[in-house]
Each structure stands twice: as structure tokens, then as C-alpha cells.
Amino acid sequence: MGDEMREEIYLTVTRRIQRDRRRIVLRKAIAIAASLAILVGIFSHYLLDGTERQEGEWLEKVSPMGERATVMLADGTKVTLNSATTMRYPAVFSDRCREVSIDGEAFFEVFKDKARPFIVSAKNLRVKVLGTKFNVKAYKEEREIEVTLQEGEVGVGLDTENLIRIKPGQQVSYSESTDVFQTTDVKAEDYTAWMRGHFNFVNQPLEQIARQLERHFNVRINIVGDELKKTPFTGDFVHGESLDQILRVMTMNRPIRYEMGGNQIEIRKR
């Protein structure tokens, strides 16, 4: 092989190596640029998200009929929502206090923070705490609001200054129709049974029980007759009974009958 041919081969090989190197470098550069673009996008998202939250963004959590939901708040507080409940809360709490509002029923496990009291607004009632576990029931269609304390201490009132203090195992009920507060000793677990899918009815009128069953089973219950609506019932259902089983037990040995058609139920006297 002559010198000229060897030189030609050498130059050809060299050019190919250089070309291949340029392609590899270009591919790496493109990959790095793409990765940087993704990181910048993610970083920008969190920056914008944080900015919005610092400006006082409010969030809303809805637990539909027939379901329950859990929310972890920014301070570490855990809230369990019962069926047909809505809670509004800030994405980031202020430096002075932590405040949320509910329409429905919820169980709060409040993270203790002495510098920032935790306030629950339930219709026109206020519940003020530092760190505790309690249940609030305040459905808009019901005229009575209940606050049941399981652990710690809370204050209940129409504002955050004039408060009724209660201890574990006590309940404050407020009647919107009479504007009267009442404090009673109760078994707190009876009023948080809904968290375990249980029902504990203690001398409750049928109309009130029907509303609980409607929310839990996502049905509509029509009770025929005002007298029947006020009929009291007591009973425990703690084994995950179906709606049909609950109604069968409630109407057993009573002059009452019920008819089920889809998600519509009618209860009347025999």
C-alpha cells in the first residue's frame, strides 16, 4: 500500500471519529438541556405555588354523601370529615392563629401550638383550642350544634372571648332556635362512632336518625307523619350492618313499616 493511500485512509478514519464525537457531545448536551428544563419547570411550579399560598389561598375539601375523608392541615393537624361535610381551610396558617370552617361533622386531632390557637367556625359557633381531640357536628339543615371533647380542653362560644370550657367526656350543645347552651357528661366514643362506620342512637328522634342514615348511605328517607318523626329510638349498630338490616331492627316489634325503592325509602305507621 502506498503512502498516499495510507494517508487518505488515516484522514478518512480521523474525520469519522471526530464526527462521531461531535454527535455524542451534542446528544449529551441535548439531554442535559432537557433535564435542566424539567428542573426549572418543577422549581418554578413550587415557587409560584408557595407564593400563592403566602398570599392567603383558601382550600375546600368536600366529603360527599356516603363517604368519609381525611385532611392533613399545614400545621400537622388531622381532620376526619363525616359524610356530606365541607371544610374550608387556608393552605398556610397565619402567624397569629389557625382557623378553619366546617359545614357538617368532623373530628379534629389538633397539633399543639401555644403561640397559635386553633379555631373552628361551625355556623355561628366558635371552638377555640391549642391542642386536643374533639368532634364538631354542625350540619346546616339541623338547628343544634354539638361539640364533644375526647382529649384535652376546649372553649365553645359565639365568639372567641366568652367561652364555655369543657373537659374530656363532656359535650356542649347549642340550640340556634332558643339560643341556649347546654353542657352534659357523655361517652365521647358514642359521638365518634361514625369514624368507625358505627351508629349509636341514644333516645334520638326518628327524624334525626334518618338524616344520619341519609348521609351515610346516600339515600333519601321520607317519614310520613309528624308524630312518627319525633318517635325516639335507642340502639347500637357496630357490625357494619346494611341500611336494610338497620331499618329492620328499628321497626321490629313496632307498628311501623318501611319500603325501599332504589335510593328512596318511605317510613310510615302500619
PDB file of C-alpha atoms in Angstrom:
ATOM      1  CA  MET A   1       0.000   0.000   0.000  1.00  0.00           C
ATOM      2  CA  GLY A   2       1.406   3.378  -0.954  1.00  0.00           C
ATOM      3  CA  ASP A   3       1.973   6.339   1.307  1.00  0.00           C
ATOM      4  CA  GLU A   4      -0.733   8.392  -0.380  1.00  0.00           C
ATOM      5  CA  MET A   5      -3.360   5.671   0.129  1.00  0.00           C
ATOM      6  CA  ARG A   6      -2.378   5.201   3.798  1.00  0.00           C
ATOM      7  CA  GLU A   7      -2.658   8.944   4.357  1.00  0.00           C
ATOM      8  CA  GLU A   8      -6.087   9.001   2.712  1.00  0.00           C
ATOM      9  CA  ILE A   9      -7.323   6.168   4.930  1.00  0.00           C
ATOM     10  CA  TYR A  10      -5.920   7.881   8.012  1.00  0.00           C
ATOM     11  CA  LEU A  11      -7.698  11.152   7.190  1.00  0.00           C
ATOM     12  CA  THR A  12     -10.994   9.353   6.496  1.00  0.00           C
ATOM     13  CA  VAL A  13     -10.888   7.479   9.809  1.00  0.00           C
ATOM     14  CA  THR A  14      -9.937  10.633  11.694  1.00  0.00           C
ATOM     15  CA  ARG A  15     -12.848  12.590  10.199  1.00  0.00           C
ATOM     16  CA  ARG A  16     -15.300   9.839  11.136  1.00  0.00           C
ATOM     17  CA  ILE A  17     -14.033   9.711  14.728  1.00  0.00           C
ATOM     18  CA  GLN A  18     -14.337  13.479  15.088  1.00  0.00           C
ATOM     19  CA  ARG A  19     -17.833  13.415  13.559  1.00  0.00           C
ATOM     20  CA  ASP A  20     -18.939  10.658  15.954  1.00  0.00           C
ATOM     21  CA  ARG A  21     -17.520  12.549  18.925  1.00  0.00           C
ATOM     22  CA  ARG A  22     -19.436  15.663  17.922  1.00  0.00           C
ATOM     23  CA  ARG A  23     -22.672  13.628  17.724  1.00  0.00           C
ATOM     24  CA  ILE A  24     -22.107  12.127  21.197  1.00  0.00           C
ATOM     25  CA  VAL A  25     -21.355  15.547  22.686  1.00  0.00           C
ATOM     26  CA  LEU A  26     -24.449  17.001  21.001  1.00  0.00           C
ATOM     27  CA  ARG A  27     -26.673  14.221  22.319  1.00  0.00           C
ATOM     28  CA  LYS A  28     -25.340  14.736  25.853  1.00  0.00           C
ATOM     29  CA  ALA A  29     -25.867  18.475  25.582  1.00  0.00           C
ATOM     30  CA  ILE A  30     -29.462  17.970  24.446  1.00  0.00           C
ATOM     31  CA  ALA A  31     -30.124  15.527  27.298  1.00  0.00           C
ATOM     32  CA  ILE A  32     -28.621  17.908  29.861  1.00  0.00           C
ATOM     33  CA  ALA A  33     -30.631  20.820  28.483  1.00  0.00           C
ATOM     34  CA  ALA A  34     -33.837  18.791  28.661  1.00  0.00           C
ATOM     35  CA  SER A  35     -33.126  17.790  32.255  1.00  0.00           C
ATOM     36  CA  LEU A  36     -32.418  21.395  33.200  1.00  0.00           C
ATOM     37  CA  ALA A  37     -35.666  22.493  31.571  1.00  0.00           C
ATOM     38  CA  ILE A  38     -37.622  19.951  33.632  1.00  0.00           C
ATOM     39  CA  LEU A  39     -35.889  21.019  36.849  1.00  0.00           C
ATOM     40  CA  VAL A  40     -36.526  24.679  36.121  1.00  0.00           C
ATOM     41  CA  GLY A  41     -40.179  23.913  35.451  1.00  0.00           C
ATOM     42  CA  ILE A  42     -40.562  21.991  38.702  1.00  0.00           C
ATOM     43  CA  PHE A  43     -38.718  24.654  40.686  1.00  0.00           C
ATOM     44  CA  SER A  44     -40.840  27.402  39.134  1.00  0.00           C
ATOM     45  CA  HIS A  45     -44.001  25.477  39.988  1.00  0.00           C
ATOM     46  CA  TYR A  46     -43.085  25.261  43.655  1.00  0.00           C
ATOM     47  CA  LEU A  47     -42.023  28.893  43.743  1.00  0.00           C
ATOM     48  CA  LEU A  48     -45.332  30.004  42.280  1.00  0.00           C
ATOM     49  CA  ASP A  49     -47.254  27.583  44.492  1.00  0.00           C
ATOM     50  CA  GLY A  50     -45.524  28.908  47.575  1.00  0.00           C
ATOM     51  CA  THR A  51     -46.172  32.491  46.524  1.00  0.00           C
ATOM     52  CA  GLU A  52     -49.869  31.834  46.071  1.00  0.00           C
ATOM     53  CA  ARG A  53     -50.110  30.170  49.464  1.00  0.00           C
ATOM     54  CA  GLN A  54     -48.368  33.010  51.221  1.00  0.00           C
ATOM     55  CA  GLU A  55     -50.927  35.367  49.705  1.00  0.00           C
ATOM     56  CA  GLY A  56     -53.726  33.631  51.639  1.00  0.00           C
ATOM     57  CA  GLU A  57     -55.038  30.905  49.380  1.00  0.00           C
ATOM     58  CA  TRP A  58     -58.052  29.057  50.840  1.00  0.00           C
ATOM     59  CA  LEU A  59     -58.820  25.443  50.013  1.00  0.00           C
ATOM     60  CA  GLU A  60     -62.021  23.428  50.245  1.00  0.00           C
ATOM     61  CA  LYS A  61     -62.468  19.737  50.964  1.00  0.00           C
ATOM     62  CA  VAL A  62     -65.816  18.058  50.345  1.00  0.00           C
ATOM     63  CA  SER A  63     -66.775  14.631  51.678  1.00  0.00           C
ATOM     64  CA  PRO A  64     -69.795  13.513  49.599  1.00  0.00           C
ATOM     65  CA  MET A  65     -72.801  11.631  50.929  1.00  0.00           C
ATOM     66  CA  GLY A  66     -71.949   8.011  51.610  1.00  0.00           C
ATOM     67  CA  GLU A  67     -68.225   8.729  52.058  1.00  0.00           C
ATOM     68  CA  ARG A  68     -65.696   9.936  54.629  1.00  0.00           C
ATOM     69  CA  ALA A  69     -62.485  11.890  54.017  1.00  0.00           C
ATOM     70  CA  THR A  70     -59.270  12.795  55.846  1.00  0.00           C
ATOM     71  CA  VAL A  71     -57.345  16.072  55.577  1.00  0.00           C
ATOM     72  CA  MET A  72     -53.869  16.827  56.910  1.00  0.00           C
ATOM     73  CA  LEU A  73     -53.524  20.562  57.525  1.00  0.00           C
ATOM     74  CA  ALA A  74     -50.343  22.570  57.097  1.00  0.00           C
ATOM     75  CA  ASP A  75     -49.605  22.586  60.855  1.00  0.00           C
ATOM     76  CA  GLY A  76     -49.887  18.796  61.231  1.00  0.00           C
ATOM     77  CA  THR A  77     -53.495  18.760  62.424  1.00  0.00           C
ATOM     78  CA  LYS A  78     -55.535  15.785  61.197  1.00  0.00           C
ATOM     79  CA  VAL A  79     -59.230  16.220  60.371  1.00  0.00           C
ATOM     80  CA  THR A  80     -61.652  13.394  59.559  1.00  0.00           C
ATOM     81  CA  LEU A  81     -64.788  14.511  57.724  1.00  0.00           C
ATOM     82  CA  ASN A  82     -68.079  12.671  58.016  1.00  0.00           C
ATOM     83  CA  SER A  83     -70.422  12.200  55.058  1.00  0.00           C
ATOM     84  CA  ALA A  84     -71.908  15.313  53.434  1.00  0.00           C
ATOM     85  CA  THR A  85     -69.355  17.612  55.070  1.00  0.00           C
ATOM     86  CA  THR A  86     -67.433  20.568  53.655  1.00  0.00           C
ATOM     87  CA  MET A  87     -64.382  22.154  55.251  1.00  0.00           C
ATOM     88  CA  ARG A  88     -62.648  25.359  54.197  1.00  0.00           C
ATOM     89  CA  TYR A  89     -59.104  25.987  55.397  1.00  0.00           C
ATOM     90  CA  PRO A  90     -56.038  28.072  54.472  1.00  0.00           C
ATOM     91  CA  ALA A  91     -53.194  26.390  52.626  1.00  0.00           C
ATOM     92  CA  VAL A  92     -50.838  28.160  55.058  1.00  0.00           C
ATOM     93  CA  PHE A  93     -51.886  29.356  58.512  1.00  0.00           C
ATOM     94  CA  SER A  94     -51.053  32.859  59.708  1.00  0.00           C
ATOM     95  CA  ASP A  95     -48.538  33.601  62.464  1.00  0.00           C
ATOM     96  CA  ARG A  96     -51.319  34.552  64.908  1.00  0.00           C
ATOM     97  CA  CYS A  97     -53.942  31.807  64.715  1.00  0.00           C
ATOM     98  CA  ARG A  98     -55.157  28.746  62.839  1.00  0.00           C
ATOM     99  CA  GLU A  99     -58.769  28.924  61.694  1.00  0.00           C
ATOM    100  CA  VAL A 100     -60.972  26.596  59.645  1.00  0.00           C
ATOM    101  CA  SER A 101     -64.710  26.391  58.994  1.00  0.00           C
ATOM    102  CA  ILE A 102     -66.959  23.381  58.566  1.00  0.00           C
ATOM    103  CA  ASP A 103     -70.463  22.637  57.377  1.00  0.00           C
ATOM    104  CA  GLY A 104     -71.266  19.145  58.608  1.00  0.00           C
ATOM    105  CA  GLU A 105     -69.427  16.905  61.070  1.00  0.00           C
ATOM    106  CA  ALA A 106     -65.700  16.457  61.651  1.00  0.00           C
ATOM    107  CA  PHE A 107     -63.290  15.012  64.191  1.00  0.00           C
ATOM    108  CA  PHE A 108     -60.201  17.130  64.897  1.00  0.00           C
ATOM    109  CA  GLU A 109     -56.820  15.961  66.179  1.00  0.00           C
ATOM    110  CA  VAL A 110     -55.175  19.347  66.668  1.00  0.00           C
ATOM    111  CA  PHE A 111     -51.404  19.738  66.682  1.00  0.00           C
ATOM    112  CA  LYS A 112     -50.419  21.645  69.811  1.00  0.00           C
ATOM    113  CA  ASP A 113     -49.080  25.151  69.210  1.00  0.00           C
ATOM    114  CA  LYS A 114     -49.266  27.505  72.211  1.00  0.00           C
ATOM    115  CA  ALA A 115     -48.431  30.522  70.079  1.00  0.00           C
ATOM    116  CA  ARG A 116     -51.301  29.956  67.659  1.00  0.00           C
ATOM    117  CA  PRO A 117     -54.737  28.886  68.936  1.00  0.00           C
ATOM    118  CA  PHE A 118     -56.814  26.656  66.656  1.00  0.00           C
ATOM    119  CA  ILE A 119     -60.319  27.949  65.920  1.00  0.00           C
ATOM    120  CA  VAL A 120     -63.167  26.029  64.291  1.00  0.00           C
ATOM    121  CA  SER A 121     -66.075  28.066  62.902  1.00  0.00           C
ATOM    122  CA  ALA A 122     -69.251  25.975  62.748  1.00  0.00           C
ATOM    123  CA  LYS A 123     -72.100  28.172  61.520  1.00  0.00           C
ATOM    124  CA  ASN A 124     -72.259  30.934  64.159  1.00  0.00           C
ATOM    125  CA  LEU A 125     -70.389  28.935  66.810  1.00  0.00           C
ATOM    126  CA  ARG A 126     -66.654  29.104  67.593  1.00  0.00           C
ATOM    127  CA  VAL A 127     -64.492  26.378  69.125  1.00  0.00           C
ATOM    128  CA  LYS A 128     -61.082  27.503  70.404  1.00  0.00           C
ATOM    129  CA  VAL A 129     -58.254  25.107  71.323  1.00  0.00           C
ATOM    130  CA  LEU A 130     -54.477  24.779  71.495  1.00  0.00           C
ATOM    131  CA  GLY A 131     -54.045  21.028  71.059  1.00  0.00           C
ATOM    132  CA  THR A 132     -56.727  18.395  71.597  1.00  0.00           C
ATOM    133  CA  LYS A 133     -59.143  15.851  70.091  1.00  0.00           C
ATOM    134  CA  PHE A 134     -62.796  16.725  69.678  1.00  0.00           C
ATOM    135  CA  ASN A 135     -65.847  16.255  67.477  1.00  0.00           C
ATOM    136  CA  VAL A 136     -67.953  19.044  65.960  1.00  0.00           C
ATOM    137  CA  LYS A 137     -71.377  18.392  64.461  1.00  0.00           C
ATOM    138  CA  ALA A 138     -72.932  21.384  62.697  1.00  0.00           C
ATOM    139  CA  TYR A 139     -74.988  20.484  59.635  1.00  0.00           C
ATOM    140  CA  LYS A 140     -76.759  23.454  58.091  1.00  0.00           C
ATOM    141  CA  GLU A 141     -80.106  21.616  57.969  1.00  0.00           C
ATOM    142  CA  GLU A 142     -80.019  20.958  61.732  1.00  0.00           C
ATOM    143  CA  ARG A 143     -80.795  23.579  64.362  1.00  0.00           C
ATOM    144  CA  GLU A 144     -78.466  22.185  67.018  1.00  0.00           C
ATOM    145  CA  ILE A 145     -74.659  22.242  67.099  1.00  0.00           C
ATOM    146  CA  GLU A 146     -72.704  19.746  69.188  1.00  0.00           C
ATOM    147  CA  VAL A 147     -69.092  19.860  70.380  1.00  0.00           C
ATOM    148  CA  THR A 148     -67.882  16.678  72.084  1.00  0.00           C
ATOM    149  CA  LEU A 149     -64.456  16.573  73.740  1.00  0.00           C
ATOM    150  CA  GLN A 150     -62.382  13.389  73.786  1.00  0.00           C
ATOM    151  CA  GLU A 151     -58.994  14.692  74.926  1.00  0.00           C
ATOM    152  CA  GLY A 152     -57.546  17.999  76.158  1.00  0.00           C
ATOM    153  CA  GLU A 153     -59.629  21.114  76.746  1.00  0.00           C
ATOM    154  CA  VAL A 154     -61.665  23.402  74.504  1.00  0.00           C
ATOM    155  CA  GLY A 155     -63.686  26.574  74.795  1.00  0.00           C
ATOM    156  CA  VAL A 156     -67.018  26.953  72.988  1.00  0.00           C
ATOM    157  CA  GLY A 157     -68.980  30.141  72.357  1.00  0.00           C
ATOM    158  CA  LEU A 158     -70.434  32.602  69.895  1.00  0.00           C
ATOM    159  CA  ASP A 159     -67.070  34.400  69.797  1.00  0.00           C
ATOM    160  CA  THR A 160     -63.520  33.573  70.862  1.00  0.00           C
ATOM    161  CA  GLU A 161     -63.604  35.538  74.129  1.00  0.00           C
ATOM    162  CA  ASN A 162     -66.697  34.447  76.106  1.00  0.00           C
ATOM    163  CA  LEU A 163     -66.202  30.703  76.125  1.00  0.00           C
ATOM    164  CA  ILE A 164     -67.685  27.704  77.911  1.00  0.00           C
ATOM    165  CA  ARG A 165     -64.816  25.432  78.975  1.00  0.00           C
ATOM    166  CA  ILE A 166     -65.361  21.685  78.818  1.00  0.00           C
ATOM    167  CA  LYS A 167     -63.269  18.673  79.795  1.00  0.00           C
ATOM    168  CA  PRO A 168     -62.907  15.211  78.236  1.00  0.00           C
ATOM    169  CA  GLY A 169     -66.173  13.274  78.336  1.00  0.00           C
ATOM    170  CA  GLN A 170     -68.278  16.441  78.146  1.00  0.00           C
ATOM    171  CA  GLN A 171     -70.413  17.878  75.380  1.00  0.00           C
ATOM    172  CA  VAL A 172     -71.683  21.381  74.684  1.00  0.00           C
ATOM    173  CA  SER A 173     -74.822  21.645  72.601  1.00  0.00           C
ATOM    174  CA  TYR A 174     -76.139  24.932  71.266  1.00  0.00           C
ATOM    175  CA  SER A 175     -79.702  25.414  70.053  1.00  0.00           C
ATOM    176  CA  GLU A 176     -79.979  28.024  67.311  1.00  0.00           C
ATOM    177  CA  SER A 177     -83.752  28.255  67.775  1.00  0.00           C
ATOM    178  CA  THR A 178     -83.612  29.011  71.528  1.00  0.00           C
ATOM    179  CA  ASP A 179     -80.072  30.491  71.716  1.00  0.00           C
ATOM    180  CA  VAL A 180     -79.334  28.227  74.701  1.00  0.00           C
ATOM    181  CA  PHE A 181     -76.127  26.353  75.586  1.00  0.00           C
ATOM    182  CA  GLN A 182     -76.186  23.081  77.491  1.00  0.00           C
ATOM    183  CA  THR A 183     -73.267  21.093  78.922  1.00  0.00           C
ATOM    184  CA  THR A 184     -73.649  17.366  79.610  1.00  0.00           C
ATOM    185  CA  ASP A 185     -71.466  14.389  80.508  1.00  0.00           C
ATOM    186  CA  VAL A 186     -71.330  11.840  77.673  1.00  0.00           C
ATOM    187  CA  LYS A 187     -69.350   8.868  76.363  1.00  0.00           C
ATOM    188  CA  ALA A 188     -67.244  10.571  73.729  1.00  0.00           C
ATOM    189  CA  GLU A 189     -66.805   7.323  71.768  1.00  0.00           C
ATOM    190  CA  ASP A 190     -70.579   7.218  71.165  1.00  0.00           C
ATOM    191  CA  TYR A 191     -70.316  10.513  69.275  1.00  0.00           C
ATOM    192  CA  THR A 192     -67.270   9.489  67.272  1.00  0.00           C
ATOM    193  CA  ALA A 193     -68.637   6.059  66.322  1.00  0.00           C
ATOM    194  CA  TRP A 194     -69.220   7.325  62.774  1.00  0.00           C
ATOM    195  CA  MET A 195     -65.433   7.288  62.229  1.00  0.00           C
ATOM    196  CA  ARG A 196     -65.544   3.505  62.604  1.00  0.00           C
ATOM    197  CA  GLY A 197     -68.676   3.115  60.476  1.00  0.00           C
ATOM    198  CA  HIS A 198     -70.821   2.522  63.579  1.00  0.00           C
ATOM    199  CA  PHE A 199     -74.111   4.031  64.744  1.00  0.00           C
ATOM    200  CA  ASN A 200     -75.053   4.722  68.368  1.00  0.00           C
ATOM    201  CA  PHE A 201     -78.550   6.118  68.750  1.00  0.00           C
ATOM    202  CA  VAL A 202     -79.391   7.228  72.284  1.00  0.00           C
ATOM    203  CA  ASN A 203     -83.035   8.205  72.613  1.00  0.00           C
ATOM    204  CA  GLN A 204     -82.852  10.113  69.333  1.00  0.00           C
ATOM    205  CA  PRO A 205     -85.959  11.083  67.330  1.00  0.00           C
ATOM    206  CA  LEU A 206     -86.502   9.113  64.133  1.00  0.00           C
ATOM    207  CA  GLU A 207     -86.202  12.258  62.012  1.00  0.00           C
ATOM    208  CA  GLN A 208     -82.695  12.935  63.331  1.00  0.00           C
ATOM    209  CA  ILE A 209     -81.664   9.305  62.840  1.00  0.00           C
ATOM    210  CA  ALA A 210     -82.994   9.378  59.289  1.00  0.00           C
ATOM    211  CA  ARG A 211     -80.723  12.317  58.417  1.00  0.00           C
ATOM    212  CA  GLN A 212     -77.686  10.393  59.660  1.00  0.00           C
ATOM    213  CA  LEU A 213     -78.659   7.342  57.617  1.00  0.00           C
ATOM    214  CA  GLU A 214     -79.246   9.503  54.545  1.00  0.00           C
ATOM    215  CA  ARG A 215     -75.760  10.960  54.714  1.00  0.00           C
ATOM    216  CA  HIS A 216     -74.058   7.646  55.432  1.00  0.00           C
ATOM    217  CA  PHE A 217     -75.855   5.538  52.822  1.00  0.00           C
ATOM    218  CA  ASN A 218     -76.511   8.303  50.255  1.00  0.00           C
ATOM    219  CA  VAL A 219     -80.289   7.779  50.200  1.00  0.00           C
ATOM    220  CA  ARG A 220     -83.445   9.819  50.710  1.00  0.00           C
ATOM    221  CA  ILE A 221     -85.769   8.901  53.580  1.00  0.00           C
ATOM    222  CA  ASN A 222     -89.328  10.198  53.783  1.00  0.00           C
ATOM    223  CA  ILE A 223     -91.071   9.828  57.145  1.00  0.00           C
ATOM    224  CA  VAL A 224     -94.860  10.112  56.917  1.00  0.00           C
ATOM    225  CA  GLY A 225     -96.409  11.866  59.912  1.00  0.00           C
ATOM    226  CA  ASP A 226     -95.067  14.433  62.384  1.00  0.00           C
ATOM    227  CA  GLU A 227     -95.681  12.149  65.363  1.00  0.00           C
ATOM    228  CA  LEU A 228     -93.601   9.396  63.797  1.00  0.00           C
ATOM    229  CA  LYS A 229     -90.764  11.828  63.069  1.00  0.00           C
ATOM    230  CA  LYS A 230     -90.500  12.602  66.795  1.00  0.00           C
ATOM    231  CA  THR A 231     -90.583   8.944  67.929  1.00  0.00           C
ATOM    232  CA  PRO A 232     -87.362   8.233  69.909  1.00  0.00           C
ATOM    233  CA  PHE A 233     -85.097   5.254  69.269  1.00  0.00           C
ATOM    234  CA  THR A 234     -82.100   3.775  71.080  1.00  0.00           C
ATOM    235  CA  GLY A 235     -79.776   1.207  69.549  1.00  0.00           C
ATOM    236  CA  ASP A 236     -76.202   0.256  68.666  1.00  0.00           C
ATOM    237  CA  PHE A 237     -75.128  -0.856  65.214  1.00  0.00           C
ATOM    238  CA  VAL A 238     -71.437  -1.678  65.346  1.00  0.00           C
ATOM    239  CA  HIS A 239     -71.001  -4.577  62.954  1.00  0.00           C
ATOM    240  CA  GLY A 240     -71.268  -2.804  59.610  1.00  0.00           C
ATOM    241  CA  GLU A 241     -74.964  -3.552  59.144  1.00  0.00           C
ATOM    242  CA  SER A 242     -76.623  -2.613  55.877  1.00  0.00           C
ATOM    243  CA  LEU A 243     -79.365   0.011  55.754  1.00  0.00           C
ATOM    244  CA  ASP A 244     -81.989  -2.719  55.329  1.00  0.00           C
ATOM    245  CA  GLN A 245     -80.708  -4.516  58.436  1.00  0.00           C
ATOM    246  CA  ILE A 246     -80.760  -1.290  60.492  1.00  0.00           C
ATOM    247  CA  LEU A 247     -84.314  -0.419  59.442  1.00  0.00           C
ATOM    248  CA  ARG A 248     -85.469  -3.995  60.084  1.00  0.00           C
ATOM    249  CA  VAL A 249     -84.170  -3.854  63.672  1.00  0.00           C
ATOM    250  CA  MET A 250     -85.587  -0.377  64.273  1.00  0.00           C
ATOM    251  CA  THR A 251     -89.077  -1.320  63.099  1.00  0.00           C
ATOM    252  CA  MET A 252     -89.119  -4.758  64.747  1.00  0.00           C
ATOM    253  CA  ASN A 253     -91.990  -5.154  67.249  1.00  0.00           C
ATOM    254  CA  ARG A 254     -93.226  -1.654  66.407  1.00  0.00           C
ATOM    255  CA  PRO A 255     -96.287  -0.559  64.432  1.00  0.00           C
ATOM    256  CA  ILE A 256     -94.004   0.859  61.752  1.00  0.00           C
ATOM    257  CA  ARG A 257     -93.155  -0.313  58.250  1.00  0.00           C
ATOM    258  CA  TYR A 258     -90.712   0.828  55.607  1.00  0.00           C
ATOM    259  CA  GLU A 259     -90.464   0.442  51.850  1.00  0.00           C
ATOM    260  CA  MET A 260     -87.240   0.636  49.845  1.00  0.00           C
ATOM    261  CA  GLY A 261     -87.087   1.507  46.161  1.00  0.00           C
ATOM    262  CA  GLY A 262     -83.630   2.260  44.844  1.00  0.00           C
ATOM    263  CA  ASN A 263     -82.258   5.119  46.928  1.00  0.00           C
ATOM    264  CA  GLN A 264     -85.734   6.224  48.066  1.00  0.00           C
ATOM    265  CA  ILE A 265     -87.146   4.961  51.382  1.00  0.00           C
ATOM    266  CA  GLU A 266     -90.507   5.650  52.950  1.00  0.00           C
ATOM    267  CA  ILE A 267     -91.300   5.031  56.632  1.00  0.00           C
ATOM    268  CA  ARG A 268     -94.875   5.136  57.891  1.00  0.00           C
ATOM    269  CA  LYS A 269     -97.138   3.657  60.555  1.00  0.00           C
ATOM    270  CA  ARG A 270     -98.823   0.351  59.789  1.00  0.00           C
TER     271      ARG A 270
END
